[in-house]
Amino acid sequence: MNEFIINLDTEIFLWINSFHSLFWDIVMKVVSGKLTWAVMYAVLMYAIFRTFGWKTMTVMTLMAIAAVAIADQVTASLLRPVFERLRPANLENPISHLVHIVGNYRGGRYGFPSCHAANTFAVASLMSLLFWRRRFTIFIILWAILSCYSRIYLGVHYPGDLLAGIVIGSLSGAFTYFIGALIVKAWKGNLLPRKRALIITTTLDGHKLKYHPVDEVVFSGILTMLFILIFASAVI
């Protein structure tokens, strides 16, 4: 049964990884970069501040850091040495010659579970619970999925690596969110998550526009993705 699952995972990986082009090579390499989404992260912190105040922003920022640290250590330090599953692109892997890679990037040696998947879903799950707004939740989950897809595209993770990372990251994000919520409740004069629906009203071309601060995160994320697409088009 385990052999069947591993073979299926490999076949799915090779199928997804086979769809590539120079344009998408550039896009996925940038999407997977650690600093690519720095502006979106900064806007996210600002949205927490605008919605809940500096105390909740401080607590939940620390909880997000903790969530990523837990997810990262569980995947990289605890589980990878146990399973020792070679990355698809690793030269010691028998299928490495079939894998499409970008810029000779092959990642580390082992890839199960995926740290990228764990870290992005840790942030996504925590922030979804914090803001509890459908539009933002859909966006942040799609953002995390895109990050996961980029890892298959780049040839450094199997789908199974990502699924395991998603579970670990989601649990880590949910756990740290509830710890953070307890701290917020115990901090006198603080605003509780989801207890304040701040709506900002502005005027655009004579029309009133209402939005929530977290909508700015969605906007900044979309702008970042558009910039990546424009950049890739300019490079090729």
Coordinates of N, CA and C in Angstrom, one line a residue:
M1 N 0.8 -1.2 0.0 CA 0.0 0.0 0.0 C 0.9 1.2 0.0
N2 N 1.9 1.2 0.8 CA 2.8 2.4 0.9 C 3.5 2.6 -0.5
E3 N 3.9 1.5 -1.1 CA 4.5 1.6 -2.4 C 3.6 2.2 -3.4
F4 N 2.3 1.7 -3.4 CA 1.3 2.3 -4.3 C 1.1 3.8 -4.1
I5 N 1.1 4.2 -2.9 CA 0.9 5.7 -2.6 C 2.1 6.5 -3.1
I6 N 3.3 5.9 -2.8 CA 4.6 6.6 -3.3 C 4.6 6.7 -4.8
N7 N 4.3 5.6 -5.5 CA 4.3 5.6 -6.9 C 3.2 6.6 -7.5
L8 N 2.1 6.6 -6.9 CA 1.0 7.5 -7.3 C 1.5 9.0 -7.1
D9 N 2.1 9.2 -5.9 CA 2.6 10.6 -5.6 C 3.7 11.0 -6.7
T10 N 4.5 10.1 -7.1 CA 5.5 10.3 -8.1 C 4.9 10.6 -9.4
E11 N 3.9 9.8 -9.8 CA 3.3 10.0 -11.1 C 2.6 11.4 -11.2
I12 N 1.9 11.8 -10.1 CA 1.2 13.1 -10.1 C 2.2 14.2 -10.1
F13 N 3.3 14.0 -9.4 CA 4.4 15.0 -9.4 C 4.9 15.2 -10.8
L14 N 5.3 14.1 -11.5 CA 5.9 14.2 -12.8 C 4.9 14.8 -13.8
W15 N 3.6 14.5 -13.7 CA 2.6 15.1 -14.6 C 2.5 16.6 -14.4
I16 N 2.4 17.1 -13.1 CA 2.3 18.5 -12.9 C 3.6 19.2 -13.3
N17 N 4.7 18.6 -12.9 CA 6.0 19.3 -13.2 C 6.3 19.3 -14.7
S18 N 5.6 18.6 -15.5 CA 5.9 18.5 -16.9 C 5.4 19.8 -17.7
F19 N 4.5 20.5 -17.0 CA 3.9 21.7 -17.7 C 4.8 22.9 -17.3
H20 N 5.6 23.4 -18.2 CA 6.5 24.5 -17.9 C 6.8 25.3 -19.2
S21 N 7.3 26.5 -18.9 CA 7.8 27.4 -20.0 C 8.8 28.4 -19.4
L22 N 9.5 29.1 -20.2 CA 10.5 30.1 -19.7 C 9.8 31.2 -18.9
F23 N 8.6 31.6 -19.3 CA 7.8 32.6 -18.6 C 7.5 32.1 -17.2
W24 N 6.9 30.9 -17.1 CA 6.5 30.4 -15.8 C 7.7 30.0 -15.0
D25 N 8.8 29.7 -15.6 CA 10.0 29.4 -14.8 C 10.3 30.6 -14.0
I26 N 10.3 31.8 -14.6 CA 10.6 33.0 -13.9 C 9.6 33.4 -12.8
V27 N 8.3 33.2 -13.2 CA 7.2 33.5 -12.3 C 7.3 32.7 -11.0
M28 N 7.4 31.4 -11.2 CA 7.4 30.4 -10.1 C 8.7 30.6 -9.2
K29 N 9.8 30.9 -9.8 CA 11.0 31.1 -9.0 C 10.8 32.3 -8.1
V30 N 10.2 33.4 -8.6 CA 10.0 34.6 -7.8 C 8.9 34.4 -6.8
V31 N 7.8 33.7 -7.2 CA 6.7 33.4 -6.2 C 7.3 32.6 -5.0
S32 N 8.2 31.7 -5.3 CA 8.8 30.9 -4.2 C 9.8 31.6 -3.3
G33 N 10.2 32.8 -3.7 CA 11.2 33.5 -3.0 C 10.8 34.0 -1.6
K34 N 11.7 34.0 -0.7 CA 11.3 34.3 0.7 C 11.0 35.8 0.9
L35 N 11.6 36.7 0.2 CA 11.3 38.1 0.3 C 10.3 38.7 -0.6
T36 N 9.8 37.9 -1.5 CA 8.8 38.4 -2.5 C 7.6 39.0 -1.9
W37 N 7.1 38.5 -0.8 CA 5.9 38.9 -0.2 C 6.1 39.8 1.0
A38 N 7.2 40.4 1.1 CA 7.6 41.2 2.3 C 6.6 42.4 2.4
V39 N 6.2 43.0 1.3 CA 5.3 44.2 1.4 C 3.9 43.7 1.9
M40 N 3.5 42.6 1.4 CA 2.2 42.0 1.8 C 2.2 41.7 3.3
Y41 N 3.3 41.2 3.8 CA 3.4 40.9 5.2 C 3.3 42.2 6.0
A42 N 4.0 43.3 5.5 CA 4.0 44.6 6.2 C 2.5 45.2 6.3
V43 N 1.8 45.0 5.1 CA 0.5 45.5 5.1 C -0.4 44.7 6.0
L44 N -0.1 43.4 6.1 CA -0.9 42.6 7.0 C -0.8 43.0 8.5
M45 N 0.4 43.3 8.9 CA 0.7 43.8 10.2 C -0.1 45.2 10.4
Y46 N -0.1 46.0 9.4 CA -0.8 47.3 9.5 C -2.3 47.1 9.6
A47 N -2.8 46.1 8.9 CA -4.2 45.8 9.0 C -4.6 45.3 10.3
I48 N -3.8 44.5 11.0 CA -4.0 44.0 12.3 C -4.1 45.2 13.3
F49 N -3.1 46.1 13.1 CA -3.1 47.3 13.9 C -4.3 48.2 13.8
R50 N -4.7 48.4 12.5 CA -5.9 49.2 12.3 C -7.2 48.6 12.8
T51 N -7.3 47.3 12.7 CA -8.5 46.6 13.1 C -8.6 46.4 14.6
F52 N -7.5 46.0 15.3 CA -7.5 45.6 16.6 C -6.6 46.4 17.6
G53 N -5.8 47.2 17.1 CA -4.9 48.0 18.0 C -3.5 47.4 18.1
W54 N -2.6 48.1 18.7 CA -1.2 47.7 18.7 C -1.0 46.5 19.6
K55 N -1.8 46.3 20.7 CA -1.6 45.2 21.6 C -1.8 43.9 20.8
T56 N -3.0 43.8 20.2 CA -3.3 42.6 19.4 C -2.3 42.4 18.3
M57 N -1.9 43.5 17.7 CA -0.9 43.3 16.6 C 0.4 42.7 17.1
T58 N 0.8 43.2 18.3 CA 2.0 42.7 18.9 C 1.9 41.2 19.2
V59 N 0.8 40.8 19.8 CA 0.6 39.4 20.2 C 0.5 38.5 19.0
M60 N -0.3 38.9 18.0 CA -0.6 38.0 16.9 C 0.6 38.0 16.0
T61 N 1.4 39.0 15.9 CA 2.7 39.0 15.1 C 3.6 38.0 15.8
L62 N 3.7 38.0 17.1 CA 4.6 37.1 17.8 C 4.0 35.6 17.6
M63 N 2.7 35.5 17.6 CA 2.1 34.2 17.4 C 2.4 33.7 16.0
A64 N 2.4 34.5 15.0 CA 2.6 34.2 13.6 C 4.1 33.7 13.5
I65 N 5.0 34.4 14.2 CA 6.4 34.0 14.2 C 6.6 32.6 14.8
A66 N 5.8 32.5 16.0 CA 5.9 31.2 16.7 C 5.3 30.1 15.8
A67 N 4.2 30.3 15.1 CA 3.6 29.3 14.3 C 4.5 28.8 13.2
V68 N 5.2 29.8 12.5 CA 6.1 29.4 11.5 C 7.3 28.7 12.1
A69 N 7.8 29.1 13.2 CA 8.9 28.4 13.9 C 8.6 27.0 14.2
I70 N 7.4 26.8 14.8 CA 7.0 25.5 15.2 C 6.8 24.6 13.9
A71 N 6.1 25.1 12.9 CA 5.9 24.3 11.7 C 7.3 24.0 11.0
D72 N 8.2 25.0 11.0 CA 9.5 24.8 10.4 C 10.3 23.7 11.1
Q73 N 10.3 23.8 12.4 CA 11.1 22.9 13.2 C 10.6 21.5 13.2
V74 N 9.2 21.4 13.2 CA 8.6 20.0 13.1 C 8.9 19.3 11.8
T75 N 8.8 20.1 10.7 CA 9.1 19.5 9.4 C 10.6 19.3 9.2
A76 N 11.4 20.3 9.4 CA 12.8 20.2 9.0 C 13.7 19.5 10.0
S77 N 13.4 19.7 11.3 CA 14.3 19.1 12.3 C 13.8 17.8 12.9
L78 N 12.5 17.6 12.9 CA 11.9 16.4 13.5 C 11.5 15.3 12.5
L79 N 10.8 15.7 11.5 CA 10.3 14.6 10.6 C 11.2 14.3 9.4
R80 N 11.9 15.3 8.8 CA 12.7 15.0 7.7 C 13.8 13.9 8.0
P81 N 14.5 14.1 9.1 CA 15.5 13.1 9.5 C 14.9 11.7 9.7
V82 N 13.7 11.6 10.0 CA 13.0 10.3 10.2 C 12.7 9.6 8.9
F83 N 12.0 10.4 8.0 CA 11.6 9.8 6.7 C 12.6 9.8 5.7
E84 N 13.5 10.8 5.7 CA 14.6 10.8 4.7 C 14.2 10.6 3.3
R85 N 13.2 11.3 2.9 CA 12.7 11.1 1.5 C 13.4 12.2 0.6
L86 N 14.1 11.7 -0.4 CA 14.9 12.5 -1.3 C 13.9 13.4 -2.0
R87 N 14.4 14.7 -2.3 CA 13.6 15.6 -3.1 C 13.6 15.0 -4.6
P88 N 12.6 15.3 -5.3 CA 12.5 14.8 -6.7 C 13.8 15.2 -7.5
A89 N 14.2 16.4 -7.4 CA 15.3 16.9 -8.2 C 16.7 16.6 -7.6
N90 N 16.8 15.9 -6.5 CA 18.0 15.5 -5.9 C 18.7 14.5 -6.8
L91 N 20.0 14.7 -7.1 CA 20.7 13.9 -8.1 C 20.8 12.4 -7.6
E92 N 20.6 12.2 -6.4 CA 20.6 10.8 -5.9 C 19.2 10.1 -6.1
N93 N 18.2 10.9 -6.5 CA 16.9 10.3 -6.7 C 16.9 9.7 -8.2
P94 N 16.4 8.5 -8.3 CA 16.4 7.8 -9.6 C 15.6 8.6 -10.7
I95 N 14.6 9.4 -10.3 CA 13.8 10.1 -11.2 C 14.3 11.5 -11.5
S96 N 15.4 11.9 -11.0 CA 15.9 13.3 -11.1 C 16.1 13.7 -12.6
H97 N 16.4 12.8 -13.4 CA 16.7 13.1 -14.8 C 15.4 13.4 -15.6
L98 N 14.2 13.1 -14.9 CA 12.9 13.4 -15.5 C 12.3 14.7 -15.0
V99 N 13.0 15.3 -14.0 CA 12.4 16.5 -13.3 C 12.8 17.8 -14.0
H100 N 11.9 18.6 -14.2 CA 12.2 20.0 -14.7 C 12.6 20.9 -13.6
I101 N 13.8 21.4 -13.6 CA 14.3 22.3 -12.6 C 14.5 23.7 -13.2
V102 N 14.7 24.7 -12.3 CA 14.8 26.1 -12.8 C 16.1 26.6 -12.2
G103 N 17.0 27.1 -13.1 CA 18.3 27.7 -12.6 C 19.1 26.8 -11.8
N104 N 19.1 25.5 -12.1 CA 19.9 24.5 -11.4 C 19.6 24.4 -9.9
Y105 N 18.4 24.9 -9.5 CA 18.0 24.9 -8.1 C 17.4 23.5 -7.8
R106 N 17.9 22.8 -6.8 CA 17.4 21.5 -6.4 C 17.1 21.4 -5.0
G107 N 17.2 22.5 -4.2 CA 16.9 22.5 -2.8 C 17.8 21.6 -2.0
G108 N 17.4 21.3 -0.8 CA 18.3 20.5 0.1 C 18.1 19.0 -0.3
R109 N 18.6 18.1 0.6 CA 18.5 16.7 0.2 C 17.1 16.1 0.4
Y110 N 16.5 16.3 1.6 CA 15.2 15.7 1.9 C 14.1 16.7 1.8
G111 N 12.9 16.3 1.5 CA 11.8 17.2 1.3 C 10.5 16.8 1.9
F112 N 10.4 15.8 2.7 CA 9.2 15.4 3.3 C 9.3 15.6 4.8
P113 N 8.3 16.4 5.4 CA 7.3 17.3 4.7 C 7.9 18.6 4.2
S114 N 7.1 19.3 3.5 CA 7.5 20.6 2.9 C 7.5 21.7 4.0
C115 N 8.6 22.4 4.1 CA 8.7 23.6 5.0 C 7.9 24.7 4.4
H116 N 8.0 24.9 3.1 CA 7.3 26.0 2.5 C 5.8 25.9 2.7
A117 N 5.2 24.7 2.5 CA 3.8 24.4 2.7 C 3.4 24.7 4.2
A118 N 4.3 24.1 5.1 CA 4.0 24.3 6.5 C 4.0 25.7 6.9
N119 N 5.0 26.5 6.5 CA 5.1 27.9 6.9 C 4.0 28.8 6.3
T120 N 3.7 28.6 5.0 CA 2.7 29.5 4.5 C 1.3 29.1 5.0
F121 N 1.0 27.9 5.3 CA -0.3 27.5 5.8 C -0.4 27.8 7.3
A122 N 0.7 27.9 8.0 CA 0.7 28.4 9.4 C 0.2 29.8 9.5
V123 N 0.8 30.6 8.6 CA 0.4 32.0 8.5 C -1.1 32.2 8.0
A124 N -1.4 31.4 7.0 CA -2.8 31.5 6.4 C -3.8 31.1 7.4
S125 N -3.6 30.0 8.1 CA -4.6 29.5 9.1 C -4.8 30.5 10.3
L126 N -3.7 31.0 10.8 CA -3.8 31.9 11.9 C -4.5 33.2 11.5
M127 N -4.1 33.8 10.4 CA -4.7 35.0 10.0 C -6.2 34.9 9.6
S128 N -6.5 33.7 9.0 CA -7.9 33.5 8.7 C -8.8 33.4 9.9
L129 N -8.3 32.8 11.0 CA -9.0 32.8 12.2 C -9.1 34.1 12.9
L130 N -8.0 34.9 12.7 CA -8.0 36.2 13.3 C -9.0 37.2 12.7
F131 N -9.0 37.3 11.4 CA -9.9 38.3 10.7 C -11.3 37.7 10.4
W132 N -11.4 36.4 10.1 CA -12.7 35.8 9.9 C -13.5 36.5 8.9
R133 N -12.9 36.8 7.7 CA -13.6 37.5 6.6 C -13.4 36.6 5.4
R134 N -14.5 36.3 4.7 CA -14.5 35.3 3.6 C -13.5 35.7 2.5
R135 N -13.6 37.0 2.1 CA -12.8 37.4 1.0 C -11.3 37.3 1.3
F136 N -10.9 37.6 2.5 CA -9.5 37.5 2.9 C -9.1 36.1 3.0
T137 N -10.0 35.2 3.6 CA -9.6 33.8 3.8 C -9.4 33.1 2.4
I138 N -10.3 33.4 1.5 CA -10.1 32.8 0.1 C -8.8 33.3 -0.5
F139 N -8.5 34.6 -0.3 CA -7.2 35.1 -0.9 C -6.0 34.4 -0.3
I140 N -6.0 34.4 1.1 CA -4.8 33.9 1.8 C -4.6 32.4 1.6
I141 N -5.7 31.6 1.4 CA -5.5 30.2 1.2 C -5.0 30.0 -0.3
L142 N -5.5 30.8 -1.2 CA -5.1 30.7 -2.6 C -3.6 31.1 -2.7
W143 N -3.2 32.1 -1.9 CA -1.8 32.5 -1.9 C -0.9 31.3 -1.4
A144 N -1.4 30.6 -0.3 CA -0.6 29.5 0.2 C -0.5 28.4 -0.8
I145 N -1.6 28.1 -1.5 CA -1.7 27.1 -2.5 C -0.7 27.4 -3.6
L146 N -0.7 28.6 -4.0 CA 0.2 29.0 -5.1 C 1.7 28.8 -4.7
S147 N 2.0 29.1 -3.5 CA 3.3 28.9 -3.0 C 3.7 27.4 -3.0
C148 N 2.7 26.6 -2.7 CA 2.9 25.1 -2.7 C 3.1 24.6 -4.1
Y149 N 2.3 25.1 -5.0 CA 2.4 24.7 -6.5 C 3.7 25.1 -7.0
S150 N 4.3 26.2 -6.6 CA 5.6 26.6 -7.1 C 6.7 25.6 -6.8
R151 N 6.5 24.9 -5.6 CA 7.5 24.0 -5.2 C 7.5 22.7 -6.1
I152 N 6.3 22.3 -6.5 CA 6.2 21.2 -7.5 C 6.8 21.7 -8.8
Y153 N 6.4 22.9 -9.2 CA 6.9 23.4 -10.5 C 8.4 23.4 -10.6
L154 N 9.0 23.9 -9.5 CA 10.5 24.0 -9.4 C 11.2 22.6 -9.2
G155 N 10.4 21.6 -9.0 CA 10.9 20.2 -8.9 C 11.5 19.8 -7.6
V156 N 11.1 20.5 -6.5 CA 11.8 20.2 -5.2 C 10.9 19.6 -4.2
H157 N 9.6 19.4 -4.6 CA 8.7 18.7 -3.7 C 7.6 17.9 -4.4
Y158 N 7.3 16.7 -3.8 CA 6.2 15.9 -4.3 C 4.9 16.5 -3.7
P159 N 3.8 16.2 -4.3 CA 2.5 16.6 -3.7 C 2.3 16.1 -2.3
G160 N 2.8 14.9 -2.0 CA 2.7 14.3 -0.7 C 3.4 15.1 0.4
D161 N 4.6 15.7 -0.1 CA 5.4 16.5 0.8 C 4.6 17.7 1.2
L162 N 3.9 18.3 0.2 CA 3.1 19.5 0.4 C 1.9 19.3 1.3
L163 N 1.2 18.1 1.1 CA 0.0 17.8 1.9 C 0.3 17.7 3.3
A164 N 1.5 17.0 3.6 CA 1.9 16.8 5.0 C 2.2 18.2 5.6
G165 N 2.9 19.0 4.8 CA 3.3 20.3 5.3 C 2.0 21.2 5.6
I166 N 1.0 21.1 4.7 CA -0.2 21.8 4.9 C -0.9 21.5 6.2
V167 N -1.0 20.2 6.5 CA -1.6 19.7 7.8 C -0.8 20.2 9.0
I168 N 0.5 20.1 8.9 CA 1.3 20.6 10.0 C 1.2 22.1 10.2
G169 N 1.3 22.8 9.1 CA 1.2 24.3 9.2 C -0.2 24.8 9.7
S170 N -1.2 24.1 9.2 CA -2.6 24.5 9.6 C -2.8 24.3 11.1
L171 N -2.3 23.2 11.6 CA -2.4 22.9 13.0 C -1.6 23.8 13.8
S172 N -0.4 24.2 13.4 CA 0.4 25.1 14.1 C -0.2 26.5 14.1
G173 N -0.8 26.9 13.0 CA -1.4 28.2 13.0 C -2.6 28.3 13.9
A174 N -3.4 27.3 13.9 CA -4.6 27.2 14.7 C -4.3 27.2 16.2
F175 N -3.3 26.4 16.5 CA -2.8 26.3 17.9 C -2.3 27.6 18.4
T176 N -1.4 28.3 17.7 CA -0.9 29.6 18.1 C -1.9 30.7 18.1
Y177 N -2.9 30.6 17.2 CA -4.0 31.6 17.3 C -4.7 31.5 18.6
F178 N -5.1 30.3 19.0 CA -5.9 30.2 20.2 C -5.0 30.6 21.5
I179 N -3.7 30.3 21.4 CA -2.9 30.8 22.5 C -2.8 32.3 22.5
G180 N -2.7 32.9 21.3 CA -2.7 34.3 21.2 C -4.0 35.0 21.7
A181 N -5.1 34.3 21.4 CA -6.4 34.8 21.8 C -6.6 34.8 23.3
L182 N -6.0 33.8 24.0 CA -6.0 33.8 25.4 C -5.2 34.9 26.0
I183 N -4.0 35.2 25.4 CA -3.2 36.3 25.9 C -3.9 37.6 25.7
V184 N -4.5 37.8 24.5 CA -5.3 39.0 24.3 C -6.4 39.3 25.3
K185 N -7.1 38.2 25.6 CA -8.2 38.3 26.6 C -7.7 38.7 28.0
A186 N -6.5 38.2 28.3 CA -5.9 38.5 29.6 C -5.2 39.9 29.7
W187 N -5.0 40.5 28.5 CA -4.4 41.8 28.5 C -5.4 42.9 28.6
K188 N -5.5 43.5 29.7 CA -6.6 44.5 30.0 C -6.6 45.6 29.0
G189 N -7.8 45.9 28.6 CA -8.0 47.0 27.7 C -7.8 46.7 26.2
N190 N -7.5 45.4 26.0 CA -7.2 45.0 24.6 C -8.5 44.7 23.8
L191 N -8.3 44.7 22.5 CA -9.5 44.3 21.6 C -9.3 42.9 21.2
L192 N -10.4 42.2 21.4 CA -10.4 40.7 21.1 C -10.6 40.5 19.6
P193 N -9.9 39.5 19.0 CA -10.1 39.1 17.6 C -11.5 38.9 17.3
R194 N -11.9 39.4 16.1 CA -13.2 39.2 15.5 C -14.3 39.9 16.2
K195 N -14.0 40.7 17.2 CA -15.0 41.4 18.0 C -15.2 42.9 17.5
R196 N -14.4 43.3 16.5 CA -14.5 44.6 16.0 C -14.5 44.6 14.5
A197 N -15.6 45.0 13.8 CA -15.6 45.1 12.4 C -15.4 46.5 11.9
L198 N -14.2 46.9 11.8 CA -13.8 48.3 11.4 C -14.0 48.4 9.9
I199 N -14.9 49.3 9.5 CA -15.1 49.6 8.1 C -14.7 51.0 7.8
I200 N -13.8 51.1 6.8 CA -13.3 52.4 6.4 C -14.1 53.0 5.2
T201 N -14.5 54.2 5.3 CA -15.2 54.8 4.2 C -14.4 55.9 3.5
T202 N -14.2 55.8 2.2 CA -13.5 56.8 1.5 C -14.3 57.2 0.2
T203 N -13.8 58.2 -0.4 CA -14.5 58.7 -1.6 C -13.6 58.5 -2.9
L204 N -14.2 57.9 -3.9 CA -13.4 57.7 -5.1 C -14.3 58.1 -6.3
D205 N -13.9 59.2 -7.0 CA -14.6 59.8 -8.1 C -16.1 60.1 -7.7
G206 N -16.2 60.7 -6.5 CA -17.5 61.1 -6.0 C -18.4 60.0 -5.5
H207 N -17.9 58.7 -5.5 CA -18.6 57.6 -4.9 C -18.0 57.1 -3.6
K208 N -18.9 56.8 -2.7 CA -18.4 56.3 -1.4 C -18.0 54.9 -1.5
L209 N -16.8 54.6 -1.0 CA -16.2 53.2 -1.0 C -16.0 52.7 0.4
K210 N -16.6 51.6 0.7 CA -16.4 51.0 2.1 C -15.5 49.8 2.0
Y211 N -14.5 49.7 2.9 CA -13.7 48.5 2.9 C -13.1 48.2 4.3
H212 N -12.7 47.0 4.5 CA -12.1 46.6 5.7 C -10.5 46.7 5.6
P213 N -9.8 47.1 6.7 CA -8.3 47.2 6.5 C -7.7 45.9 5.9
V214 N -8.2 44.8 6.2 CA -7.6 43.5 5.7 C -7.7 43.4 4.2
D215 N -8.7 44.2 3.6 CA -8.8 44.2 2.1 C -7.6 44.8 1.5
E216 N -6.9 45.6 2.2 CA -5.6 46.2 1.7 C -4.6 45.1 1.6
V217 N -4.6 44.1 2.4 CA -3.7 42.9 2.2 C -4.0 42.2 0.9
V218 N -5.3 42.0 0.6 CA -5.6 41.3 -0.6 C -5.1 42.2 -1.8
F219 N -5.4 43.5 -1.7 CA -4.9 44.4 -2.8 C -3.4 44.3 -3.0
S220 N -2.7 44.4 -1.9 CA -1.2 44.4 -2.0 C -0.7 43.0 -2.5
G221 N -1.4 41.9 -2.2 CA -1.0 40.6 -2.7 C -1.2 40.5 -4.2
I222 N -2.4 41.0 -4.6 CA -2.7 41.0 -6.1 C -1.7 41.9 -6.8
L223 N -1.4 43.1 -6.3 CA -0.4 43.9 -6.9 C 1.0 43.2 -7.0
T224 N 1.4 42.5 -6.0 CA 2.6 41.8 -6.0 C 2.6 40.8 -7.1
M225 N 1.5 40.1 -7.2 CA 1.5 39.0 -8.3 C 1.5 39.7 -9.7
L226 N 0.8 40.8 -9.8 CA 0.8 41.5 -11.1 C 2.3 42.0 -11.5
F227 N 3.0 42.4 -10.5 CA 4.3 42.9 -10.7 C 5.2 41.7 -11.1
I228 N 5.0 40.5 -10.5 CA 5.8 39.4 -10.9 C 5.5 39.0 -12.3
L229 N 4.3 39.0 -12.7 CA 3.9 38.7 -14.1 C 4.5 39.7 -15.1
I230 N 4.5 41.0 -14.8 CA 5.0 42.0 -15.6 C 6.6 41.8 -15.7
F231 N 7.2 41.6 -14.6 CA 8.6 41.4 -14.5 C 9.0 40.2 -15.4
A232 N 8.3 39.1 -15.3 CA 8.6 37.9 -16.1 C 8.5 38.2 -17.6
S233 N 7.4 38.9 -17.9 CA 7.2 39.3 -19.3 C 8.4 40.2 -19.9
A234 N 8.8 41.1 -19.0 CA 9.9 42.0 -19.4 C 11.2 41.2 -19.6
V235 N 11.5 40.3 -18.7 CA 12.7 39.5 -18.8 C 12.8 38.7 -20.0
I236 N 11.7 38.0 -20.4 CA 11.8 37.1 -21.6 C 11.7 37.9 -22.9

